[in-house]
Short mmCIF file of C-alpha atoms and ligand atoms in Angstrom, two decimals:
data_model
loop_
_atom_site.label_atom_id
_atom_site.label_comp_id
_atom_site.label_asym_id
_atom_site.label_seq_id
_atom_site.Cartn_x
_atom_site.Cartn_y
_atom_site.Cartn_z
CA UNK A 1 -56.51 -14.12 -27.70
CA UNK A 2 -58.79 -17.06 -27.61
CA UNK A 3 -62.37 -16.25 -28.54
CA UNK A 4 -65.13 -15.81 -25.49
CA UNK A 5 -67.24 -18.75 -25.22
CA UNK A 6 -70.99 -18.49 -26.06
CA UNK A 7 -73.20 -17.58 -23.20
CA UNK A 8 -77.16 -17.41 -22.86
CA UNK A 9 -78.69 -14.28 -23.43
CA UNK A 10 -82.12 -14.62 -23.57
CA UNK A 11 -83.77 -13.12 -20.31
CA UNK A 12 -87.51 -13.91 -21.15
CA UNK A 13 -87.48 -17.71 -20.04
CA UNK A 14 -90.37 -19.67 -20.45
CA UNK A 15 -91.03 -22.38 -17.68
CA UNK A 16 -90.03 -26.14 -18.75
CA UNK A 17 -92.83 -27.51 -20.49
CA UNK A 18 -91.21 -30.34 -22.36
CA UNK A 19 -88.62 -33.10 -21.28
CA UNK A 20 -86.81 -34.31 -24.27
CA UNK A 21 -85.22 -37.90 -23.73
CA UNK A 22 -81.99 -38.41 -25.92
CA UNK A 23 -81.16 -34.56 -26.47
CA UNK A 24 -78.42 -35.45 -29.40
CA UNK A 25 -77.50 -33.29 -32.35
CA UNK A 26 -80.58 -34.27 -34.30
CA UNK A 27 -83.10 -32.93 -31.95
CA UNK A 28 -80.85 -29.50 -31.24
CA UNK A 29 -80.68 -29.04 -35.11
CA UNK A 30 -84.40 -29.70 -35.67
CA UNK A 31 -86.91 -30.04 -32.73
CA UNK A 32 -85.48 -27.20 -30.34
CA UNK A 33 -85.03 -24.51 -32.79
CA UNK A 34 -88.50 -25.34 -34.35
CA UNK A 35 -90.32 -25.20 -30.88
CA UNK A 36 -88.57 -21.98 -30.28
CA UNK A 37 -90.24 -20.42 -33.51
CA UNK A 38 -93.50 -21.92 -32.50
CA UNK A 39 -93.01 -20.05 -29.13
CA UNK A 40 -92.32 -16.93 -30.89
CA UNK A 41 -95.16 -17.15 -32.74
CA UNK A 42 -97.85 -18.56 -30.48
CA UNK A 43 -96.53 -18.13 -26.84
CA UNK A 44 -96.90 -20.80 -24.06
CA UNK A 45 -94.43 -22.24 -21.39
CA UNK A 46 -92.46 -24.55 -23.60
CA UNK A 47 -88.99 -24.38 -22.73
CA UNK A 48 -87.15 -27.63 -22.82
CA UNK A 49 -85.39 -30.00 -20.21
CA UNK A 50 -82.65 -32.14 -22.07
CA UNK A 51 -81.96 -35.67 -21.16
CA UNK A 52 -79.09 -37.68 -22.05
CA UNK A 53 -79.90 -41.38 -21.20
CA UNK A 54 -76.27 -42.62 -20.98
CA UNK A 55 -73.12 -39.99 -21.63
CA UNK A 56 -72.67 -36.87 -19.95
CA UNK A 57 -70.75 -35.55 -22.91
CA UNK A 58 -73.41 -32.97 -24.43
CA UNK A 59 -74.36 -31.80 -20.87
CA UNK A 60 -70.64 -31.20 -20.06
CA UNK A 61 -70.08 -29.29 -23.34
CA UNK A 62 -73.43 -27.21 -22.94
CA UNK A 63 -73.57 -26.25 -19.34
CA UNK A 64 -70.77 -23.73 -19.23
CA UNK A 65 -72.45 -22.07 -22.01
CA UNK A 66 -75.93 -21.85 -20.11
CA UNK A 67 -77.10 -24.63 -22.67
CA UNK A 68 -77.10 -22.16 -25.53
CA UNK A 69 -75.73 -23.33 -28.71
CA UNK A 70 -75.36 -22.53 -32.53
CA UNK A 71 -77.49 -24.49 -35.13
CA UNK A 72 -75.62 -23.95 -38.52
CA UNK A 73 -77.54 -24.35 -41.87
CA UNK A 74 -75.47 -25.65 -44.25
CA UNK A 75 -76.53 -24.48 -47.77
CA UNK A 76 -74.57 -25.16 -50.99
CA UNK A 77 -74.28 -21.47 -51.37
CA UNK A 78 -73.03 -20.64 -47.69
CA UNK A 79 -73.47 -21.31 -44.03
CA UNK A 80 -76.20 -19.45 -41.64
CA UNK A 81 -75.77 -19.26 -37.84
CA UNK A 82 -78.79 -19.37 -35.68
CA UNK A 83 -78.47 -19.37 -31.69
CA UNK A 84 -80.95 -21.67 -29.87
CA UNK A 85 -81.80 -20.72 -26.37
CA UNK A 86 -84.64 -22.92 -25.42
CA UNK A 87 -82.87 -25.80 -23.70
CA UNK A 88 -82.99 -24.37 -20.20
CA UNK A 89 -81.25 -27.38 -18.30
CA UNK A 90 -79.95 -30.92 -18.75
CA UNK A 91 -79.88 -33.82 -16.87
CA UNK A 92 -77.80 -37.14 -17.50
CA UNK A 93 -80.13 -40.00 -16.40
CA UNK A 94 -77.82 -42.27 -14.81
CA UNK A 95 -76.36 -39.58 -12.65
CA UNK A 96 -79.54 -38.82 -10.98
CA UNK A 97 -82.61 -41.05 -11.72
CA UNK A 98 -84.66 -39.57 -9.18
CA UNK A 99 -84.18 -35.99 -10.35
CA UNK A 100 -85.48 -37.05 -13.82
CA UNK A 101 -88.23 -38.82 -12.57
CA UNK A 102 -89.23 -35.78 -10.45
CA UNK A 103 -88.79 -33.38 -13.35
CA UNK A 104 -91.22 -35.57 -15.60
CA UNK A 105 -94.02 -35.87 -12.90
CA UNK A 106 -93.75 -31.77 -12.52
CA UNK A 107 -97.24 -30.37 -13.13
CA UNK A 108 -95.70 -27.87 -15.81
CA UNK A 109 -94.30 -30.66 -17.94
CA UNK A 110 -96.97 -31.67 -20.53
CA UNK A 111 -95.00 -33.29 -23.28
CA UNK A 112 -92.10 -35.88 -22.99
CA UNK A 113 -90.61 -36.06 -26.37
CA UNK A 114 -88.28 -38.83 -27.71
CA UNK A 115 -85.20 -39.25 -30.15
CA UNK A 116 -83.67 -42.18 -28.41
CA UNK A 117 -83.05 -44.09 -31.71
CA UNK A 118 -84.43 -47.41 -32.39
CA UNK A 119 -82.88 -49.53 -29.87
CA UNK A 120 -83.92 -47.35 -27.35
CA UNK A 121 -87.26 -48.72 -27.35
CA UNK A 122 -86.16 -52.09 -26.09
CA UNK A 123 -88.43 -53.60 -28.53
CA UNK A 124 -87.98 -56.41 -31.16
CA UNK A 125 -87.47 -54.50 -34.72
CA UNK A 126 -89.10 -57.22 -36.61
CA UNK A 127 -92.34 -57.18 -34.64
CA UNK A 128 -92.45 -53.67 -32.96
CA UNK A 129 -93.30 -55.26 -29.53
CA UNK A 130 -91.38 -54.87 -26.34
CA UNK A 131 -88.75 -57.15 -25.53
CA UNK A 132 -89.62 -58.36 -21.97
CA UNK A 133 -85.89 -60.11 -21.63
CA UNK A 134 -84.12 -57.04 -22.54
CA UNK A 135 -81.71 -56.60 -19.62
CA UNK A 136 -82.80 -52.87 -19.01
CA UNK A 137 -86.65 -53.89 -18.94
CA UNK A 138 -85.93 -56.79 -16.72
CA UNK A 139 -84.15 -54.31 -14.43
CA UNK A 140 -86.87 -51.66 -14.74
CA UNK A 141 -89.39 -54.35 -13.41
CA UNK A 142 -87.52 -54.80 -9.96
CA UNK A 143 -88.68 -51.39 -8.70
CA UNK A 144 -85.33 -49.79 -8.56
CA UNK A 145 -84.91 -46.34 -10.06
CA UNK A 146 -85.04 -47.00 -13.82
CA UNK A 147 -82.54 -47.21 -16.57
CA UNK A 148 -84.64 -47.57 -19.81
CA UNK A 149 -86.56 -44.81 -21.52
CA UNK A 150 -89.83 -46.89 -21.23
CA UNK A 151 -88.99 -47.48 -17.62
CA UNK A 152 -88.48 -43.66 -16.78
CA UNK A 153 -91.87 -42.99 -18.62
CA UNK A 154 -93.70 -45.54 -17.01
CA UNK A 155 -92.50 -44.54 -13.60
CA UNK A 156 -93.11 -40.96 -13.94
CA UNK A 157 -96.71 -41.54 -15.18
CA UNK A 158 -96.98 -43.72 -11.97
CA UNK A 159 -96.18 -40.65 -10.10
CA UNK A 160 -98.63 -38.68 -11.92
CA UNK A 161 -101.39 -41.00 -11.23
CA UNK A 162 -100.82 -41.49 -7.85
CA UNK A 163 -101.31 -37.46 -7.38
CA UNK A 164 -104.05 -37.32 -9.74
CA UNK A 165 -102.43 -35.33 -12.41
CA UNK A 166 -102.89 -35.71 -15.91
CA UNK A 167 -100.34 -38.05 -17.91
CA UNK A 168 -97.92 -36.01 -20.25
CA UNK A 169 -98.09 -36.51 -23.77
CA UNK A 170 -95.37 -38.79 -25.34
CA UNK A 171 -94.15 -37.52 -28.67
CA UNK A 172 -91.89 -39.90 -30.33
CA UNK A 173 -89.37 -38.37 -33.00
CA UNK A 174 -87.70 -41.32 -34.08
CA UNK A 175 -87.38 -43.02 -37.55
CA UNK A 176 -89.78 -45.92 -36.83
CA UNK A 177 -92.89 -46.90 -38.54
CA UNK A 178 -95.74 -45.59 -36.36
CA UNK A 179 -93.21 -44.35 -33.61
CA UNK A 180 -96.30 -43.22 -31.50
CA UNK A 181 -97.82 -46.69 -31.80
CA UNK A 182 -94.58 -48.31 -30.88
CA UNK A 183 -93.89 -46.12 -28.11
CA UNK A 184 -97.43 -46.77 -26.76
CA UNK A 185 -97.20 -50.34 -26.94
CA UNK A 186 -93.96 -50.70 -24.90
CA UNK A 187 -95.02 -47.96 -22.45
CA UNK A 188 -98.33 -50.00 -21.75
CA UNK A 189 -96.49 -53.32 -22.03
CA UNK A 190 -94.03 -52.25 -19.51
CA UNK A 191 -96.57 -50.91 -17.17
CA UNK A 192 -98.73 -54.24 -17.43
CA UNK A 193 -95.64 -56.00 -16.08
CA UNK A 194 -95.42 -53.60 -13.20
CA UNK A 195 -99.02 -52.51 -12.31
CA UNK A 196 -101.94 -53.45 -14.51
CA UNK A 197 -103.97 -50.77 -13.25
CA UNK A 198 -101.47 -48.08 -14.15
CA UNK A 199 -101.61 -49.72 -17.49
CA UNK A 200 -105.37 -49.50 -17.84
CA UNK A 201 -104.94 -45.78 -16.81
CA UNK A 202 -102.19 -45.14 -19.58
CA UNK A 203 -104.44 -46.69 -22.20
CA UNK A 204 -107.57 -44.65 -21.27
CA UNK A 205 -105.84 -41.38 -20.58
CA UNK A 206 -102.25 -41.25 -22.31
CA UNK A 207 -101.75 -39.80 -25.52
CA UNK A 208 -98.65 -41.00 -28.15
CA UNK A 209 -98.97 -39.14 -31.23
CA UNK A 210 -96.81 -40.60 -34.21
CA UNK A 211 -94.68 -37.96 -36.14
CA UNK A 212 -92.40 -37.86 -39.25
CA UNK A 213 -89.41 -35.91 -38.65
CA UNK A 214 -86.84 -35.24 -41.35
CA UNK A 215 -83.67 -33.05 -41.57
CA UNK A 216 -80.28 -34.55 -42.30
CA UNK A 217 -77.78 -33.75 -39.51
CA UNK A 218 -74.52 -35.04 -39.83
CA UNK A 219 -72.22 -35.41 -36.67
CA UNK A 220 -70.30 -32.24 -35.54
CA UNK A 221 -66.52 -32.78 -36.23
CA UNK A 222 -63.87 -31.00 -34.31
CA UNK A 223 -62.96 -29.21 -37.54
CA UNK A 224 -66.79 -27.82 -37.53
CA UNK A 225 -66.11 -26.35 -33.95
CA UNK A 226 -63.03 -24.40 -35.44
CA UNK A 227 -64.82 -23.29 -38.39
CA UNK A 228 -67.76 -21.87 -36.48
CA UNK A 229 -65.58 -19.93 -34.05
CA UNK A 230 -63.80 -18.28 -36.96
CA UNK A 231 -67.20 -17.33 -38.51
CA UNK A 232 -68.80 -16.26 -35.37
CA UNK A 233 -66.15 -14.94 -33.14
CA UNK A 234 -67.20 -16.99 -29.96
CA UNK A 235 -66.48 -20.43 -28.97
CA UNK A 236 -69.41 -22.90 -28.86
CA UNK A 237 -68.12 -26.14 -27.67
CA UNK A 238 -71.07 -28.11 -29.27
CA UNK A 239 -72.64 -26.41 -32.31
CA UNK A 240 -74.87 -28.88 -34.60
CA UNK A 241 -74.68 -28.87 -38.31
CA UNK A 242 -77.87 -29.33 -40.54
CA UNK A 243 -78.94 -28.81 -43.94
CA UNK A 244 -81.71 -26.19 -44.95
CA UNK A 245 -84.56 -28.64 -45.62
CA UNK A 246 -86.86 -29.62 -42.71
CA UNK A 247 -90.31 -31.61 -42.56
CA UNK A 248 -92.27 -32.22 -39.32
CA UNK A 249 -95.42 -34.08 -39.48
CA UNK A 250 -97.53 -34.65 -36.38
CA UNK A 251 -100.68 -36.45 -35.43
CA UNK A 252 -102.73 -33.82 -33.52
CA UNK A 253 -103.33 -36.15 -30.48
CA UNK A 254 -102.11 -34.47 -27.16
CA UNK A 255 -103.54 -34.62 -23.53
CA UNK A 256 -105.92 -31.89 -23.21
CA UNK A 257 -104.70 -30.55 -26.63
CA UNK A 258 -101.69 -28.78 -24.75
CA UNK A 259 -98.86 -28.11 -27.25
CA UNK A 260 -96.91 -25.52 -28.83
CA UNK A 261 -98.46 -23.72 -31.68
CA UNK A 262 -96.75 -25.90 -34.21
CA UNK A 263 -99.18 -25.46 -37.24
CA UNK A 264 -98.25 -21.28 -36.90
CA UNK A 265 -94.82 -22.14 -38.18
CA UNK A 266 -95.36 -24.75 -40.97
CA UNK A 267 -95.29 -28.02 -38.88
CA UNK A 268 -98.16 -30.15 -40.69
CA UNK A 269 -100.68 -31.17 -38.13
CA UNK A 270 -102.62 -34.31 -39.48
CA UNK A 271 -104.94 -37.12 -38.39
CA UNK A 272 -102.75 -39.89 -39.63
CA UNK A 273 -99.19 -39.87 -40.33
CA UNK A 274 -98.68 -43.15 -41.96
CA UNK A 275 -98.19 -42.13 -45.61
CA UNK A 276 -95.85 -39.64 -44.61
CA UNK A 277 -93.75 -42.12 -42.62
CA UNK A 278 -93.81 -44.74 -45.03
CA UNK A 279 -92.82 -42.16 -47.69
CA UNK A 280 -89.72 -40.64 -45.74
CA UNK A 281 -88.68 -43.98 -44.02
CA UNK A 282 -88.55 -45.98 -47.41
CA UNK A 283 -87.42 -43.25 -49.68
CA UNK A 284 -85.23 -41.13 -47.63
CA UNK A 285 -83.90 -43.70 -45.05
CA UNK A 286 -84.12 -46.68 -47.33
CA UNK A 287 -81.81 -45.20 -49.87
CA UNK A 288 -79.68 -43.61 -47.14
CA UNK A 289 -78.95 -46.93 -45.82
CA UNK A 290 -78.47 -48.86 -49.19
CA UNK A 291 -76.00 -46.01 -50.16
CA UNK A 292 -74.33 -46.22 -46.81
CA UNK A 293 -73.64 -49.87 -47.06
CA UNK A 294 -72.84 -50.10 -50.64
CA UNK A 295 -70.78 -46.55 -50.75
CA UNK A 296 -68.87 -47.82 -47.47
CA UNK A 297 -67.60 -50.78 -49.56
CA UNK A 298 -67.01 -49.08 -52.60
CA UNK A 299 -64.75 -46.64 -50.41
CA UNK A 300 -66.79 -43.67 -50.36
CA UNK A 301 -66.60 -41.51 -47.06
CA UNK A 302 -69.89 -39.61 -47.30
CA UNK A 303 -73.36 -39.59 -49.05
CA UNK A 304 -72.35 -36.46 -51.11
CA UNK A 305 -69.12 -38.44 -52.48
CA UNK A 306 -71.33 -41.77 -53.01
CA UNK A 307 -73.98 -39.66 -54.92
CA UNK A 308 -71.22 -37.64 -57.01
CA UNK A 309 -70.52 -41.13 -58.22
CA UNK A 310 -72.48 -41.46 -61.43
CA UNK A 311 -72.95 -45.24 -61.10
CA UNK A 312 -74.55 -44.59 -57.61
CA UNK A 313 -76.80 -41.56 -58.57
CA UNK A 314 -78.04 -43.81 -61.48
CA UNK A 315 -78.65 -46.62 -59.27
CA UNK A 316 -80.52 -44.74 -56.35
CA UNK A 317 -82.84 -43.22 -59.09
CA UNK A 318 -83.73 -46.54 -60.12
CA UNK A 319 -84.28 -47.85 -56.86
CA UNK A 320 -86.74 -45.16 -56.03
CA UNK A 321 -88.50 -45.42 -59.31
CA UNK A 322 -88.58 -49.02 -59.88
CA UNK A 323 -88.55 -50.46 -56.38
CA UNK A 324 -89.78 -48.09 -53.77
CA UNK A 325 -92.33 -45.88 -55.26
CA UNK A 326 -94.49 -48.66 -56.78
CA UNK A 327 -95.06 -50.03 -53.15
CA UNK A 328 -95.97 -46.81 -51.79
CA UNK A 329 -99.15 -44.67 -51.56
CA UNK A 330 -98.28 -41.04 -51.75
CA UNK A 331 -99.54 -38.83 -49.08
CA UNK A 332 -102.34 -36.56 -50.45
CA UNK A 333 -100.88 -34.03 -52.96
CA UNK A 334 -97.70 -35.44 -53.18
CA UNK A 335 -95.66 -36.46 -56.20
CA UNK A 336 -93.41 -39.07 -55.23
CA UNK A 337 -91.10 -38.83 -58.40
CA UNK A 338 -90.55 -34.92 -57.47
CA UNK A 339 -89.93 -36.02 -54.05
CA UNK A 340 -87.25 -38.43 -55.01
CA UNK A 341 -85.61 -35.73 -56.94
CA UNK A 342 -85.52 -33.44 -53.96
CA UNK A 343 -84.05 -36.22 -52.03
CA UNK A 344 -81.39 -36.85 -54.75
CA UNK A 345 -80.48 -32.80 -54.64
CA UNK A 346 -80.35 -33.11 -50.65
CA UNK A 347 -77.62 -36.23 -50.79
CA UNK A 348 -75.66 -34.39 -53.08
CA UNK A 349 -75.29 -30.99 -50.98
CA UNK A 350 -71.38 -30.98 -50.84
CA UNK A 351 -71.50 -28.97 -47.92
CA UNK A 352 -73.26 -31.86 -45.78
CA UNK A 353 -70.16 -34.45 -44.83
CA UNK A 354 -72.63 -37.10 -43.81
CA UNK A 355 -70.51 -40.40 -43.15
CA UNK A 356 -71.60 -43.58 -44.92
CA UNK A 357 -69.88 -45.22 -41.67
CA UNK A 358 -72.56 -43.18 -39.33
CA UNK A 359 -75.56 -44.05 -41.39
CA UNK A 360 -74.56 -47.48 -41.40
CA UNK A 361 -74.62 -47.90 -37.40
CA UNK A 362 -77.57 -49.95 -35.92
CA UNK A 363 -78.49 -51.64 -39.22
CA UNK A 364 -80.05 -54.47 -37.49
CA UNK A 365 -82.73 -51.99 -36.01
CA UNK A 366 -83.03 -50.14 -39.30
CA UNK A 367 -83.06 -52.61 -42.11
CA UNK A 368 -86.61 -53.90 -41.13
CA UNK A 369 -88.54 -50.59 -41.78
CA UNK A 370 -86.11 -49.11 -44.13
CA UNK A 371 -85.63 -51.89 -46.69
CA UNK A 372 -87.26 -55.04 -45.64
CA UNK A 373 -90.74 -53.94 -45.63
CA UNK A 374 -90.64 -52.73 -49.12
CA UNK A 375 -88.94 -56.04 -50.18
CA UNK A 376 -91.81 -57.88 -48.62
CA UNK A 377 -94.41 -55.80 -50.34
CA UNK A 378 -92.66 -56.45 -53.59
CA UNK A 379 -92.50 -60.10 -53.04
CA UNK A 380 -95.85 -60.30 -52.12
CA UNK A 381 -96.88 -58.39 -55.42
CA UNK A 382 -94.58 -60.39 -57.81
CA UNK A 383 -92.40 -57.10 -58.37
CA UNK A 384 -88.41 -57.71 -58.58
CA UNK A 385 -86.21 -55.82 -56.09
CA UNK A 386 -82.72 -56.53 -57.37
CA UNK A 387 -81.28 -53.30 -55.63
CA UNK A 388 -82.99 -53.77 -52.31
CA UNK A 389 -81.60 -57.36 -52.48
CA UNK A 390 -78.25 -55.87 -53.32
CA UNK A 391 -78.72 -53.52 -50.34
CA UNK A 392 -79.47 -56.38 -47.86
CA UNK A 393 -76.58 -58.15 -49.32
CA UNK A 394 -73.92 -55.17 -48.65
CA UNK A 395 -75.21 -55.08 -45.01
CA UNK A 396 -74.52 -58.46 -44.73
CA UNK A 397 -70.84 -57.87 -46.17
CA UNK A 398 -70.44 -54.97 -44.10
CA UNK A 399 -71.47 -56.90 -40.75
CA UNK A 400 -69.04 -59.59 -41.51
CA UNK A 401 -66.56 -56.91 -40.38
CA UNK A 402 -63.75 -56.89 -43.33
CA UNK A 403 -64.07 -54.45 -46.22
CA UNK A 404 -63.26 -55.08 -49.78
CA UNK A 405 -59.41 -54.28 -49.17
CA UNK A 406 -59.28 -56.77 -46.18
CA UNK A 407 -59.41 -54.06 -43.59
CA UNK A 408 -61.60 -54.47 -40.59
CA UNK A 409 -64.74 -52.46 -40.25
CA UNK A 410 -65.78 -50.72 -37.16
CA UNK A 411 -69.33 -52.11 -36.99
CA UNK A 412 -71.80 -50.45 -34.51
CA UNK A 413 -74.78 -52.19 -33.79
CA UNK A 414 -76.24 -53.52 -30.91
CA UNK A 415 -76.04 -57.08 -32.19
CA UNK A 416 -72.58 -56.61 -33.46
CA UNK A 417 -71.12 -59.39 -31.79
CA UNK A 418 -73.73 -62.05 -32.64
CA UNK A 419 -73.40 -60.93 -36.14
CA UNK A 420 -69.72 -61.23 -35.96
CA UNK A 421 -69.90 -64.70 -34.44
CA UNK A 422 -72.38 -65.98 -36.84
CA UNK A 423 -70.44 -64.92 -39.87
CA UNK A 424 -67.24 -66.33 -38.31
CA UNK A 425 -68.87 -69.62 -37.59
CA UNK A 426 -70.44 -69.86 -41.02
CA UNK A 427 -68.88 -72.22 -43.67
CA UNK A 428 -67.60 -70.79 -46.70
CA UNK A 429 -70.51 -68.90 -48.68
CA UNK A 430 -72.50 -69.56 -45.60
CA UNK A 431 -73.14 -65.59 -44.45
CA UNK A 432 -76.26 -65.46 -45.98
CA UNK A 433 -77.98 -68.47 -44.65
CA UNK A 434 -76.38 -67.55 -41.18
CA UNK A 435 -77.36 -63.96 -40.87
CA UNK A 436 -81.05 -64.95 -42.16
CA UNK A 437 -81.53 -66.62 -38.80
CA UNK A 438 -81.44 -63.23 -36.69
CA UNK A 439 -85.11 -63.24 -36.15
CA UNK A 440 -85.20 -59.75 -34.71
CA UNK A 441 -84.22 -58.67 -38.17
CA UNK A 442 -85.69 -61.48 -40.66
CA UNK A 443 -88.93 -63.18 -39.54
CA UNK A 444 -88.90 -66.91 -40.54
CA UNK A 445 -91.21 -66.70 -43.50
CA UNK A 446 -89.46 -63.72 -45.04
CA UNK A 447 -86.00 -65.39 -44.51
CA UNK A 448 -87.27 -68.27 -46.54
CA UNK A 449 -88.25 -66.17 -49.34
CA UNK A 450 -85.29 -64.25 -49.35
CA UNK A 451 -82.55 -66.97 -49.33
CA UNK A 452 -82.74 -68.40 -52.84
CA UNK A 453 -82.84 -64.56 -54.15
CA UNK A 454 -80.07 -63.45 -52.01
CA UNK A 455 -77.50 -66.20 -52.48
CA UNK A 456 -76.68 -65.38 -55.93
CA UNK A 457 -76.69 -61.60 -55.39
CA UNK A 458 -74.33 -62.06 -52.45
CA UNK A 459 -72.10 -64.22 -54.62
CA UNK A 460 -71.61 -61.75 -57.13
CA UNK A 461 -71.19 -58.82 -54.60
CA UNK A 462 -68.27 -60.65 -53.12
CA UNK A 463 -66.81 -61.64 -56.42
CA UNK A 464 -67.22 -58.20 -58.18
CA UNK A 465 -67.32 -55.51 -55.34
CA UNK A 466 -69.90 -53.15 -54.63
CA UNK A 467 -69.12 -50.39 -57.09
CA UNK A 468 -69.19 -52.97 -60.29
CA UNK A 469 -72.40 -54.54 -58.81
CA UNK A 470 -74.27 -51.29 -58.47
CA UNK A 471 -72.98 -50.05 -61.84
CA UNK A 472 -74.49 -53.07 -63.26
CA UNK A 473 -77.96 -52.15 -61.93
CA UNK A 474 -77.27 -48.05 -62.49
C1 LIG B 501 -79.86 -41.35 -41.27
C2 LIG B 501 -80.89 -40.62 -40.61
O1 LIG B 501 -78.27 -42.01 -39.89
C3 LIG B 501 -79.13 -42.44 -40.27
O2 LIG B 501 -79.49 -43.46 -40.19
O3 LIG B 501 -80.50 -42.18 -42.29
O4 LIG B 501 -80.41 -40.07 -39.75
C4 LIG B 501 -81.38 -39.29 -41.77
O5 LIG B 501 -80.24 -38.38 -42.04
C5 LIG B 501 -82.65 -38.51 -41.21
O6 LIG B 501 -83.57 -39.42 -40.85
C6 LIG B 501 -83.07 -37.55 -42.26
O7 LIG B 501 -84.08 -36.94 -41.46
#
């Protein structure tokens, strides 16, 4: 007999206080359960309306089970299952943009949180500023119902202003440096294109706390769904998988101080999130992306497989110790060497099947803050960065689209086509020069400094292969 489907059991429901744009696996495994804990500890009407900006897949899977789902903690010593019930409803933005705007303008909603990924901000990744030529931004200036996340935020804030309602707090939970400032910048810039008075109001009244979020959440695979069903005895069409570790650091800047009682459940509320963001983006995500490109080229499927390879483990330890940590100012009381040790343990967790291909996605949006900012600081301070250079070179090899055995790589990136054309049309040994012209990734002065350093590294990578190149630096 097939197992019965998971259903929502929670009778005591709070009103919807949060609209979350981009309800994917990460927020379902991180923010939603943590907010549920905060509400259990401190009360308040903070149930969540989840929004998909594109695909209906998550909504379609969750709707028949009342939006309840199972979060599965994957520890090396075994699994734990937690049913999450505070996502009350879901909307798919392109199906009903009017309903979404109405929901965001509702007086009960005091926070709009975001995990829309780097490309959702419609900004230039190298400068952090709104790209006014982005097709969705051009569209969102026409007065039609919006398409982009900044478009929905601006139009919803416009409705609130018109009826004299305070703005909601915009809480970015994406892996961007100063994610609150980036969100604030794109929202105010777009508002200014639409209505300068609205932009002034948002500037004065709006709040955009920056946050640092951290939990490794590999994509759920079909075999995970079957395994969960066997373990818990019910069918869940969309469980999420996560590691035990989690860290959330939030700037305590909310409109009217209205927020769940985060501090009661271990969320760090701080004045300035910058040192935490730098540490996490450059150490965790920087190493993740480096291992993803190099590991993929070396034939490793997951980060756990990659770091189980001694050459890669030695490489990443030196990457942290010799190239990334020297460019960081640690948050107060944090020992960065100990943090690196913890990261390696997390990466090695054999229960987490986090694919190198998954992390390799959207590299053009990730490289600047994860790798190039450290590289730039090392250049400015006359420190060498052989491993960071190798990581950039591996990205270049990866986006050229052919692996070391000559097979095609499925490159997922908003710039994929352009990157492919640039490398296809480059003369022999010309990929480095061609890719360094992509200004969204490499500002001109950085490109100029990088070219002579990258050329020999790239030639060696192509000649020797990724594993041997890593081994030589491990
Ligand atoms: C990863 C992140 O996919 C990626 O690019 O580096 O999703 C990473 O797992 C999280 O930021 C960990 O907090």
